C-alpha cells in the first residue's frame, strides 16, 4: 500500500430513515474537509445482475427468494475489485445499504435464518463503520407514502427492523453505531460526520478487513 487507505463507511436503516440524504451530505462534507470520498449504493442497478434485481423490486418479474438473496450478494461481490482499488487509492467509500440490508430483508421472509442469510456475504470488505439510522415506522410514515416497490409495506418493514436489531446484537466484530434519525437532517449529519472522521483516522493504517470472518 503506497498511501493511507480510505475508510469503508456504511449507512443502514429502514425505508425513509434518510440514508441517501445523509450519504450525499457526508461525501460533500468529507470533500470539503480535504478527504477524497465517493458514494456507492446497493443494489447497484446499473449492472446486469442489478437489472435483474431492479426488475424484481419493481415487480416486473418474480424470483425465488433464495435466488434473489444470492443475486443481491453477487451484486456486492461484483463491485469488490473496484471498491478495494478505490480504498487502496485513499478514497473513502460512503455506502448506501450493504450486506446488513441483505440479511435484514431476506431474513424478514418466512423460513430464513440470520445465519443462512449472512453466509454469501462472508469475506466482503468489512466496513470500518456501520451507522444504523434508527427511526420508528410512525415517524418514517410522516416522511411520505411508501413507494410501489416490493417490500414497501409497513408489515414487512416492521419485520425488517426487528431483523436489523437482531443482527446488530449478534455482530460484535462490526463497528455498529446507532444514530437517532428522528432529529433534523443537519443534526443527524453533524453526528455522522464526526463518527466518520474518527473512522477515517482509525482505518488509514489498517488493512481492509473481511466481513464476518
Ligand atoms: N434490499 C434487499 O432486499 N437486499 C439487499 O441486499 C439490499 C437491498 C442492498 C432498495 O431500495 C431495496 O432493496 C430496499 C432494500 C432492498 N427495499 N425496500 N424497502 P432503494 O435503495 O432503491 O431505496 P431505499 O434504500 O429503500 O430508499 P429509502 O430507504 O426509501 O430512503 P432513504 O435513503 O433512507 O431516505 P432518503 O431518500 O434520504 O429520505 C427519504 C425522505 O425523507 C426524503 O423526502 C427526505 O428529504 C426525507 N428526510 C430525510 N432525512 C430526514 C430528516 N432527518 N428529517 C425529516 N425528513 C427527512
PDB file of C-alpha atoms and ligand atoms in Angstrom:
ATOM      1  CA  UNK A   1       0.000   0.000   0.000  1.00  0.00           C
ATOM      2  CA  UNK A   2       1.624   3.247  -1.103  1.00  0.00           C
ATOM      3  CA  UNK A   3      -0.776   5.681   0.572  1.00  0.00           C
ATOM      4  CA  UNK A   4      -3.133   5.677   3.518  1.00  0.00           C
ATOM      5  CA  UNK A   5      -6.210   3.736   2.603  1.00  0.00           C
ATOM      6  CA  UNK A   6      -9.712   5.110   2.568  1.00  0.00           C
ATOM      7  CA  UNK A   7     -12.396   4.002   5.013  1.00  0.00           C
ATOM      8  CA  UNK A   8     -15.462   1.944   4.154  1.00  0.00           C
ATOM      9  CA  UNK A   9     -18.413   3.703   5.754  1.00  0.00           C
ATOM     10  CA  UNK A  10     -21.886   2.169   5.549  1.00  0.00           C
ATOM     11  CA  UNK A  11     -25.279   3.682   6.273  1.00  0.00           C
ATOM     12  CA  UNK A  12     -28.131   1.312   7.025  1.00  0.00           C
ATOM     13  CA  UNK A  13     -31.698   1.623   8.229  1.00  0.00           C
ATOM     14  CA  UNK A  14     -35.330   1.152   7.308  1.00  0.00           C
ATOM     15  CA  UNK A  15     -37.083   2.938   4.463  1.00  0.00           C
ATOM     16  CA  UNK A  16     -37.029   6.738   4.608  1.00  0.00           C
ATOM     17  CA  UNK A  17     -34.555   6.795   7.513  1.00  0.00           C
ATOM     18  CA  UNK A  18     -32.561   9.308   5.462  1.00  0.00           C
ATOM     19  CA  UNK A  19     -29.711   7.096   4.231  1.00  0.00           C
ATOM     20  CA  UNK A  20     -29.413   8.581   0.746  1.00  0.00           C
ATOM     21  CA  UNK A  21     -29.742  12.162   2.022  1.00  0.00           C
ATOM     22  CA  UNK A  22     -27.019  11.564   4.605  1.00  0.00           C
ATOM     23  CA  UNK A  23     -24.672   9.677   2.254  1.00  0.00           C
ATOM     24  CA  UNK A  24     -24.724  12.592  -0.189  1.00  0.00           C
ATOM     25  CA  UNK A  25     -24.159  15.176   2.561  1.00  0.00           C
ATOM     26  CA  UNK A  26     -21.325  13.124   4.031  1.00  0.00           C
ATOM     27  CA  UNK A  27     -19.471  12.814   0.712  1.00  0.00           C
ATOM     28  CA  UNK A  28     -19.757  16.559   0.202  1.00  0.00           C
ATOM     29  CA  UNK A  29     -18.618  17.363   3.749  1.00  0.00           C
ATOM     30  CA  UNK A  30     -15.656  14.984   3.564  1.00  0.00           C
ATOM     31  CA  UNK A  31     -14.555  16.511   0.271  1.00  0.00           C
ATOM     32  CA  UNK A  32     -14.852  19.985   1.764  1.00  0.00           C
ATOM     33  CA  UNK A  33     -12.562  18.950   4.611  1.00  0.00           C
ATOM     34  CA  UNK A  34      -9.935  17.664   2.209  1.00  0.00           C
ATOM     35  CA  UNK A  35     -10.722  13.936   2.003  1.00  0.00           C
ATOM     36  CA  UNK A  36     -11.365  12.012  -1.178  1.00  0.00           C
ATOM     37  CA  UNK A  37     -14.823  10.441  -0.972  1.00  0.00           C
ATOM     38  CA  UNK A  38     -17.285   8.690  -3.256  1.00  0.00           C
ATOM     39  CA  UNK A  39     -20.757   7.261  -2.771  1.00  0.00           C
ATOM     40  CA  UNK A  40     -21.864   3.757  -3.739  1.00  0.00           C
ATOM     41  CA  UNK A  41     -25.376   2.387  -3.353  1.00  0.00           C
ATOM     42  CA  UNK A  42     -26.645  -1.160  -3.192  1.00  0.00           C
ATOM     43  CA  UNK A  43     -28.321  -2.571  -5.082  1.00  0.00           C
ATOM     44  CA  UNK A  44     -26.249  -1.163  -7.943  1.00  0.00           C
ATOM     45  CA  UNK A  45     -28.999  -1.306 -10.554  1.00  0.00           C
ATOM     46  CA  UNK A  46     -26.648  -0.495 -13.457  1.00  0.00           C
ATOM     47  CA  UNK A  47     -25.025  -3.942 -13.823  1.00  0.00           C
ATOM     48  CA  UNK A  48     -26.643  -6.997 -15.465  1.00  0.00           C
ATOM     49  CA  UNK A  49     -27.271  -8.520 -12.042  1.00  0.00           C
ATOM     50  CA  UNK A  50     -28.529  -5.151 -10.814  1.00  0.00           C
ATOM     51  CA  UNK A  51     -31.023  -5.017 -13.669  1.00  0.00           C
ATOM     52  CA  UNK A  52     -32.451  -8.410 -12.636  1.00  0.00           C
ATOM     53  CA  UNK A  53     -32.772  -7.102  -9.078  1.00  0.00           C
ATOM     54  CA  UNK A  54     -34.354  -3.854 -10.219  1.00  0.00           C
ATOM     55  CA  UNK A  55     -36.936  -5.688 -12.290  1.00  0.00           C
ATOM     56  CA  UNK A  56     -37.744  -7.857  -9.237  1.00  0.00           C
ATOM     57  CA  UNK A  57     -38.054  -4.840  -6.906  1.00  0.00           C
ATOM     58  CA  UNK A  58     -40.293  -3.067  -9.409  1.00  0.00           C
ATOM     59  CA  UNK A  59     -42.446  -6.224  -9.581  1.00  0.00           C
ATOM     60  CA  UNK A  60     -41.827  -6.578 -13.309  1.00  0.00           C
ATOM     61  CA  UNK A  61     -40.521 -10.093 -12.640  1.00  0.00           C
ATOM     62  CA  UNK A  62     -40.644 -12.710  -9.911  1.00  0.00           C
ATOM     63  CA  UNK A  63     -37.637 -14.537  -8.496  1.00  0.00           C
ATOM     64  CA  UNK A  64     -37.444 -17.341  -5.970  1.00  0.00           C
ATOM     65  CA  UNK A  65     -36.470 -15.916  -2.524  1.00  0.00           C
ATOM     66  CA  UNK A  66     -33.099 -17.733  -2.132  1.00  0.00           C
ATOM     67  CA  UNK A  67     -32.208 -16.801  -5.698  1.00  0.00           C
ATOM     68  CA  UNK A  68     -32.840 -13.103  -5.229  1.00  0.00           C
ATOM     69  CA  UNK A  69     -30.884 -13.116  -1.963  1.00  0.00           C
ATOM     70  CA  UNK A  70     -27.883 -14.565  -3.788  1.00  0.00           C
ATOM     71  CA  UNK A  71     -28.281 -12.005  -6.571  1.00  0.00           C
ATOM     72  CA  UNK A  72     -28.179  -9.129  -4.057  1.00  0.00           C
ATOM     73  CA  UNK A  73     -24.978 -10.648  -2.648  1.00  0.00           C
ATOM     74  CA  UNK A  74     -23.490 -11.200  -6.126  1.00  0.00           C
ATOM     75  CA  UNK A  75     -24.261  -7.551  -6.874  1.00  0.00           C
ATOM     76  CA  UNK A  76     -21.956  -6.612  -3.976  1.00  0.00           C
ATOM     77  CA  UNK A  77     -19.234  -9.127  -4.904  1.00  0.00           C
ATOM     78  CA  UNK A  78     -19.072  -7.872  -8.475  1.00  0.00           C
ATOM     79  CA  UNK A  79     -18.108  -4.438  -7.142  1.00  0.00           C
ATOM     80  CA  UNK A  80     -15.444  -5.702  -4.715  1.00  0.00           C
ATOM     81  CA  UNK A  81     -12.397  -5.329  -7.015  1.00  0.00           C
ATOM     82  CA  UNK A  82     -13.349  -1.716  -7.735  1.00  0.00           C
ATOM     83  CA  UNK A  83     -14.111  -0.990  -4.073  1.00  0.00           C
ATOM     84  CA  UNK A  84     -10.741  -2.378  -2.959  1.00  0.00           C
ATOM     85  CA  UNK A  85      -8.940  -0.434  -5.649  1.00  0.00           C
ATOM     86  CA  UNK A  86     -10.559   2.815  -4.538  1.00  0.00           C
ATOM     87  CA  UNK A  87      -9.953   2.173  -0.839  1.00  0.00           C
ATOM     88  CA  UNK A  88      -6.290   1.416  -1.569  1.00  0.00           C
ATOM     89  CA  UNK A  89      -6.048   4.672  -3.523  1.00  0.00           C
ATOM     90  CA  UNK A  90      -7.107   6.515  -0.374  1.00  0.00           C
ATOM     91  CA  UNK A  91     -10.701   7.140  -1.448  1.00  0.00           C
ATOM     92  CA  UNK A  92     -13.267   6.907   1.339  1.00  0.00           C
ATOM     93  CA  UNK A  93     -16.363   4.993   0.240  1.00  0.00           C
ATOM     94  CA  UNK A  94     -19.728   6.019   1.623  1.00  0.00           C
ATOM     95  CA  UNK A  95     -22.135   3.156   1.023  1.00  0.00           C
ATOM     96  CA  UNK A  96     -25.942   3.401   0.972  1.00  0.00           C
ATOM     97  CA  UNK A  97     -27.031  -0.104   2.181  1.00  0.00           C
ATOM     98  CA  UNK A  98     -24.706  -3.140   2.239  1.00  0.00           C
ATOM     99  CA  UNK A  99     -24.771  -6.761   3.381  1.00  0.00           C
ATOM    100  CA  UNK A 100     -26.737  -5.825   6.516  1.00  0.00           C
ATOM    101  CA  UNK A 101     -29.748  -4.850   4.389  1.00  0.00           C
ATOM    102  CA  UNK A 102     -29.277  -8.100   2.510  1.00  0.00           C
ATOM    103  CA  UNK A 103     -29.567 -10.070   5.752  1.00  0.00           C
ATOM    104  CA  UNK A 104     -32.344  -7.975   7.302  1.00  0.00           C
ATOM    105  CA  UNK A 105     -34.620  -8.033   4.239  1.00  0.00           C
ATOM    106  CA  UNK A 106     -34.297 -11.720   3.349  1.00  0.00           C
ATOM    107  CA  UNK A 107     -34.443 -12.943   6.947  1.00  0.00           C
ATOM    108  CA  UNK A 108     -37.690 -10.976   7.370  1.00  0.00           C
ATOM    109  CA  UNK A 109     -39.235 -13.522   4.991  1.00  0.00           C
ATOM    110  CA  UNK A 110     -40.593 -16.763   6.475  1.00  0.00           C
ATOM    111  CA  UNK A 111     -38.119 -19.652   6.775  1.00  0.00           C
ATOM    112  CA  UNK A 112     -34.840 -17.675   6.575  1.00  0.00           C
ATOM    113  CA  UNK A 113     -32.349 -17.599   9.464  1.00  0.00           C
ATOM    114  CA  UNK A 114     -29.839 -14.797  10.029  1.00  0.00           C
ATOM    115  CA  UNK A 115     -27.017 -17.337   9.685  1.00  0.00           C
ATOM    116  CA  UNK A 116     -28.135 -18.591   6.301  1.00  0.00           C
ATOM    117  CA  UNK A 117     -28.573 -15.049   5.049  1.00  0.00           C
ATOM    118  CA  UNK A 118     -25.118 -13.941   6.246  1.00  0.00           C
ATOM    119  CA  UNK A 119     -23.176 -16.712   4.507  1.00  0.00           C
ATOM    120  CA  UNK A 120     -22.928 -15.412   0.920  1.00  0.00           C
ATOM    121  CA  UNK A 121     -21.512 -12.083   2.164  1.00  0.00           C
ATOM    122  CA  UNK A 122     -18.821 -13.598   4.433  1.00  0.00           C
ATOM    123  CA  UNK A 123     -15.462 -12.166   3.319  1.00  0.00           C
ATOM    124  CA  UNK A 124     -16.724  -8.963   1.681  1.00  0.00           C
ATOM    125  CA  UNK A 125     -14.653  -5.877   2.536  1.00  0.00           C
ATOM    126  CA  UNK A 126     -15.509  -5.186   6.165  1.00  0.00           C
ATOM    127  CA  UNK A 127     -16.900  -1.737   6.880  1.00  0.00           C
ATOM    128  CA  UNK A 128     -14.815   0.394   9.222  1.00  0.00           C
ATOM    129  CA  UNK A 129     -18.066   1.915  10.440  1.00  0.00           C
ATOM    130  CA  UNK A 130     -21.738   0.970  10.103  1.00  0.00           C
ATOM    131  CA  UNK A 131     -24.168   3.689  11.075  1.00  0.00           C
ATOM    132  CA  UNK A 132     -27.648   2.360  11.679  1.00  0.00           C
ATOM    133  CA  UNK A 133     -30.169   5.158  11.218  1.00  0.00           C
ATOM    134  CA  UNK A 134     -32.791   4.269  13.779  1.00  0.00           C
ATOM    135  CA  UNK A 135     -36.291   5.574  13.096  1.00  0.00           C
ATOM    136  CA  UNK A 136     -39.708   4.418  14.260  1.00  0.00           C
ATOM    137  CA  UNK A 137     -42.072   3.424  11.495  1.00  0.00           C
ATOM    138  CA  UNK A 138     -44.505   6.091  12.746  1.00  0.00           C
ATOM    139  CA  UNK A 139     -42.005   8.869  12.148  1.00  0.00           C
ATOM    140  CA  UNK A 140     -40.928   7.302   8.838  1.00  0.00           C
ATOM    141  CA  UNK A 141     -44.546   7.324   7.676  1.00  0.00           C
ATOM    142  CA  UNK A 142     -44.651  11.126   8.144  1.00  0.00           C
ATOM    143  CA  UNK A 143     -41.845  11.437   5.574  1.00  0.00           C
ATOM    144  CA  UNK A 144     -44.130  10.341   2.765  1.00  0.00           C
ATOM    145  CA  UNK A 145     -46.047   7.357   1.480  1.00  0.00           C
ATOM    146  CA  UNK A 146     -44.404   4.048   0.732  1.00  0.00           C
ATOM    147  CA  UNK A 147     -43.432   3.656  -2.905  1.00  0.00           C
ATOM    148  CA  UNK A 148     -44.811   0.961  -5.148  1.00  0.00           C
ATOM    149  CA  UNK A 149     -41.769  -1.348  -4.985  1.00  0.00           C
ATOM    150  CA  UNK A 150     -41.707  -4.792  -3.431  1.00  0.00           C
ATOM    151  CA  UNK A 151     -41.060  -4.755   0.363  1.00  0.00           C
ATOM    152  CA  UNK A 152     -42.609  -1.281   0.767  1.00  0.00           C
ATOM    153  CA  UNK A 153     -45.316  -2.194   3.275  1.00  0.00           C
ATOM    154  CA  UNK A 154     -45.452  -1.410   6.982  1.00  0.00           C
ATOM    155  CA  UNK A 155     -45.829  -5.081   7.991  1.00  0.00           C
ATOM    156  CA  UNK A 156     -42.704  -6.092   6.100  1.00  0.00           C
ATOM    157  CA  UNK A 157     -40.707  -3.031   7.214  1.00  0.00           C
ATOM    158  CA  UNK A 158     -41.534  -3.851  10.851  1.00  0.00           C
ATOM    159  CA  UNK A 159     -40.137  -7.353  10.374  1.00  0.00           C
ATOM    160  CA  UNK A 160     -37.040  -5.888   8.670  1.00  0.00           C
ATOM    161  CA  UNK A 161     -36.485  -3.506  11.580  1.00  0.00           C
ATOM    162  CA  UNK A 162     -36.572  -6.422  14.069  1.00  0.00           C
ATOM    163  CA  UNK A 163     -34.041  -8.319  11.985  1.00  0.00           C
ATOM    164  CA  UNK A 164     -31.703  -5.312  11.821  1.00  0.00           C
ATOM    165  CA  UNK A 165     -31.830  -5.125  15.640  1.00  0.00           C
ATOM    166  CA  UNK A 166     -31.096  -8.857  15.994  1.00  0.00           C
ATOM    167  CA  UNK A 167     -28.208  -8.662  13.532  1.00  0.00           C
ATOM    168  CA  UNK A 168     -26.706  -5.693  15.365  1.00  0.00           C
ATOM    169  CA  UNK A 169     -26.796  -7.648  18.660  1.00  0.00           C
ATOM    170  CA  UNK A 170     -25.272 -10.737  17.055  1.00  0.00           C
ATOM    171  CA  UNK A 171     -22.461  -8.840  15.397  1.00  0.00           C
ATOM    172  CA  UNK A 172     -19.842  -7.727  17.980  1.00  0.00           C
ATOM    173  CA  UNK A 173     -16.980  -7.702  15.441  1.00  0.00           C
ATOM    174  CA  UNK A 174     -18.571  -4.971  13.338  1.00  0.00           C
ATOM    175  CA  UNK A 175     -18.294  -1.336  14.434  1.00  0.00           C
ATOM    176  CA  UNK A 176     -22.031  -0.501  14.634  1.00  0.00           C
ATOM    177  CA  UNK A 177     -23.179   2.907  15.770  1.00  0.00           C
ATOM    178  CA  UNK A 178     -26.839   3.676  16.287  1.00  0.00           C
ATOM    179  CA  UNK A 179     -27.887   7.119  15.077  1.00  0.00           C
ATOM    180  CA  UNK A 180     -31.140   8.733  16.177  1.00  0.00           C
ATOM    181  CA  UNK A 181     -32.520   9.542  12.720  1.00  0.00           C
ATOM    182  CA  UNK A 182     -35.636  11.307  14.042  1.00  0.00           C
ATOM    183  CA  UNK A 183     -33.666  14.545  14.525  1.00  0.00           C
ATOM    184  CA  UNK A 184     -33.244  17.238  11.880  1.00  0.00           C
ATOM    185  CA  UNK A 185     -31.206  16.462   8.756  1.00  0.00           C
ATOM    186  CA  UNK A 186     -28.459  18.827   9.975  1.00  0.00           C
ATOM    187  CA  UNK A 187     -28.235  17.331  13.465  1.00  0.00           C
ATOM    188  CA  UNK A 188     -28.008  13.800  12.078  1.00  0.00           C
ATOM    189  CA  UNK A 189     -25.365  14.948   9.595  1.00  0.00           C
ATOM    190  CA  UNK A 190     -23.204  16.515  12.313  1.00  0.00           C
ATOM    191  CA  UNK A 191     -23.052  13.247  14.270  1.00  0.00           C
ATOM    192  CA  UNK A 192     -22.414  11.167  11.146  1.00  0.00           C
ATOM    193  CA  UNK A 193     -19.573  13.456  10.103  1.00  0.00           C
ATOM    194  CA  UNK A 194     -17.837  13.269  13.494  1.00  0.00           C
ATOM    195  CA  UNK A 195     -18.088   9.461  13.597  1.00  0.00           C
ATOM    196  CA  UNK A 196     -16.871   9.195  10.006  1.00  0.00           C
ATOM    197  CA  UNK A 197     -13.826  11.420  10.585  1.00  0.00           C
ATOM    198  CA  UNK A 198     -12.868   9.190  13.539  1.00  0.00           C
ATOM    199  CA  UNK A 199     -13.314   6.034  11.452  1.00  0.00           C
ATOM    200  CA  UNK A 200     -11.180   7.507   8.652  1.00  0.00           C
ATOM    201  CA  UNK A 201      -8.320   8.236  11.070  1.00  0.00           C
ATOM    202  CA  UNK A 202      -8.576   4.792  12.653  1.00  0.00           C
ATOM    203  CA  UNK A 203      -8.667   2.969   9.310  1.00  0.00           C
ATOM    204  CA  UNK A 204      -5.842   4.664   7.472  1.00  0.00           C
ATOM    205  CA  UNK A 205      -3.032   2.410   8.657  1.00  0.00           C
ATOM    206  CA  UNK A 206      -5.098  -0.778   8.992  1.00  0.00           C
ATOM    207  CA  UNK A 207      -5.534  -3.437   6.312  1.00  0.00           C
ATOM    208  CA  UNK A 208      -9.030  -3.824   4.832  1.00  0.00           C
ATOM    209  CA  UNK A 209     -10.858  -6.376   6.959  1.00  0.00           C
ATOM    210  CA  UNK A 210     -13.077  -9.271   5.897  1.00  0.00           C
ATOM    211  CA  UNK A 211     -16.719  -9.164   6.911  1.00  0.00           C
ATOM    212  CA  UNK A 212     -17.989 -11.819   9.363  1.00  0.00           C
ATOM    213  CA  UNK A 213     -14.658 -13.715   9.390  1.00  0.00           C
TER     214      UNK A 213
HETATM  215  N1  LIG B   1     -32.514  -4.667  -0.459  1.00  0.00           N
HETATM  216  C1  LIG B   1     -32.545  -6.038  -0.248  1.00  0.00           C
HETATM  217  O1  LIG B   1     -33.608  -6.636  -0.148  1.00  0.00           O
HETATM  218  N2  LIG B   1     -31.371  -6.727  -0.158  1.00  0.00           N
HETATM  219  C2  LIG B   1     -30.172  -6.103  -0.260  1.00  0.00           C
HETATM  220  O2  LIG B   1     -29.119  -6.760  -0.178  1.00  0.00           O
HETATM  221  C3  LIG B   1     -30.154  -4.674  -0.473  1.00  0.00           C
HETATM  222  C4  LIG B   1     -31.347  -4.001  -0.572  1.00  0.00           C
HETATM  223  C5  LIG B   1     -28.848  -3.953  -0.604  1.00  0.00           C
HETATM  224  C6  LIG B   1     -33.599  -0.942  -2.388  1.00  0.00           C
HETATM  225  O3  LIG B   1     -34.254   0.227  -2.316  1.00  0.00           O
HETATM  226  C7  LIG B   1     -34.484  -2.049  -1.835  1.00  0.00           C
HETATM  227  O4  LIG B   1     -33.721  -3.249  -1.884  1.00  0.00           O
HETATM  228  C8  LIG B   1     -34.809  -1.817  -0.398  1.00  0.00           C
HETATM  229  C9  LIG B   1     -33.998  -2.852   0.358  1.00  0.00           C
HETATM  230  C10 LIG B   1     -33.778  -3.926  -0.628  1.00  0.00           C
HETATM  231  N3  LIG B   1     -36.204  -2.091  -0.240  1.00  0.00           N
HETATM  232  N4  LIG B   1     -37.000  -1.524   0.487  1.00  0.00           N
HETATM  233  N5  LIG B   1     -37.836  -1.131   1.066  1.00  0.00           N
HETATM  234  P1  LIG B   1     -33.570   1.576  -2.772  1.00  0.00           P
HETATM  235  O5  LIG B   1     -32.116   1.552  -2.437  1.00  0.00           O
HETATM  236  O6  LIG B   1     -33.907   1.815  -4.169  1.00  0.00           O
HETATM  237  O7  LIG B   1     -34.302   2.657  -1.920  1.00  0.00           O
HETATM  238  P2  LIG B   1     -34.282   2.737  -0.415  1.00  0.00           P
HETATM  239  O8  LIG B   1     -32.927   2.354   0.130  1.00  0.00           O
HETATM  240  O9  LIG B   1     -35.437   1.912   0.035  1.00  0.00           O
HETATM  241  O10 LIG B   1     -34.510   4.244  -0.116  1.00  0.00           O
HETATM  242  P3  LIG B   1     -35.272   4.658   1.167  1.00  0.00           P
HETATM  243  O11 LIG B   1     -34.898   3.713   2.249  1.00  0.00           O
HETATM  244  O12 LIG B   1     -36.717   4.755   0.871  1.00  0.00           O
HETATM  245  O13 LIG B   1     -34.844   6.050   1.551  1.00  0.00           O
HETATM  246  P4  LIG B   1     -33.625   6.597   2.446  1.00  0.00           P
HETATM  247  O14 LIG B   1     -32.435   6.597   1.568  1.00  0.00           O
HETATM  248  O15 LIG B   1     -33.478   6.002   3.778  1.00  0.00           O
HETATM  249  O16 LIG B   1     -34.139   8.064   2.737  1.00  0.00           O
HETATM  250  P5  LIG B   1     -33.950   9.407   1.871  1.00  0.00           P
HETATM  251  O17 LIG B   1     -34.263   9.116   0.435  1.00  0.00           O
HETATM  252  O18 LIG B   1     -32.679  10.043   2.200  1.00  0.00           O
HETATM  253  O19 LIG B   1     -35.109  10.281   2.525  1.00  0.00           O
HETATM  254  C11 LIG B   1     -36.472   9.937   2.417  1.00  0.00           C
HETATM  255  C12 LIG B   1     -37.335  11.204   2.616  1.00  0.00           C
HETATM  256  O20 LIG B   1     -37.198  11.657   3.968  1.00  0.00           O
HETATM  257  C13 LIG B   1     -36.904  12.389   1.726  1.00  0.00           C
HETATM  258  O21 LIG B   1     -38.036  13.114   1.384  1.00  0.00           O
HETATM  259  C14 LIG B   1     -36.004  13.209   2.660  1.00  0.00           C
HETATM  260  O22 LIG B   1     -35.948  14.567   2.321  1.00  0.00           O
HETATM  261  C15 LIG B   1     -36.692  12.994   3.991  1.00  0.00           C
HETATM  262  N6  LIG B   1     -35.753  13.053   5.141  1.00  0.00           N
HETATM  263  C16 LIG B   1     -34.516  12.514   5.224  1.00  0.00           C
HETATM  264  N7  LIG B   1     -33.969  12.762   6.434  1.00  0.00           N
HETATM  265  C17 LIG B   1     -34.886  13.482   7.133  1.00  0.00           C
HETATM  266  C18 LIG B   1     -34.896  14.043   8.453  1.00  0.00           C
HETATM  267  N8  LIG B   1     -33.866  13.904   9.302  1.00  0.00           N
HETATM  268  N9  LIG B   1     -35.993  14.706   8.846  1.00  0.00           N
HETATM  269  C19 LIG B   1     -37.060  14.839   8.003  1.00  0.00           C
HETATM  270  N10 LIG B   1     -37.106  14.360   6.733  1.00  0.00           N
HETATM  271  C20 LIG B   1     -36.029  13.671   6.302  1.00  0.00           C
END
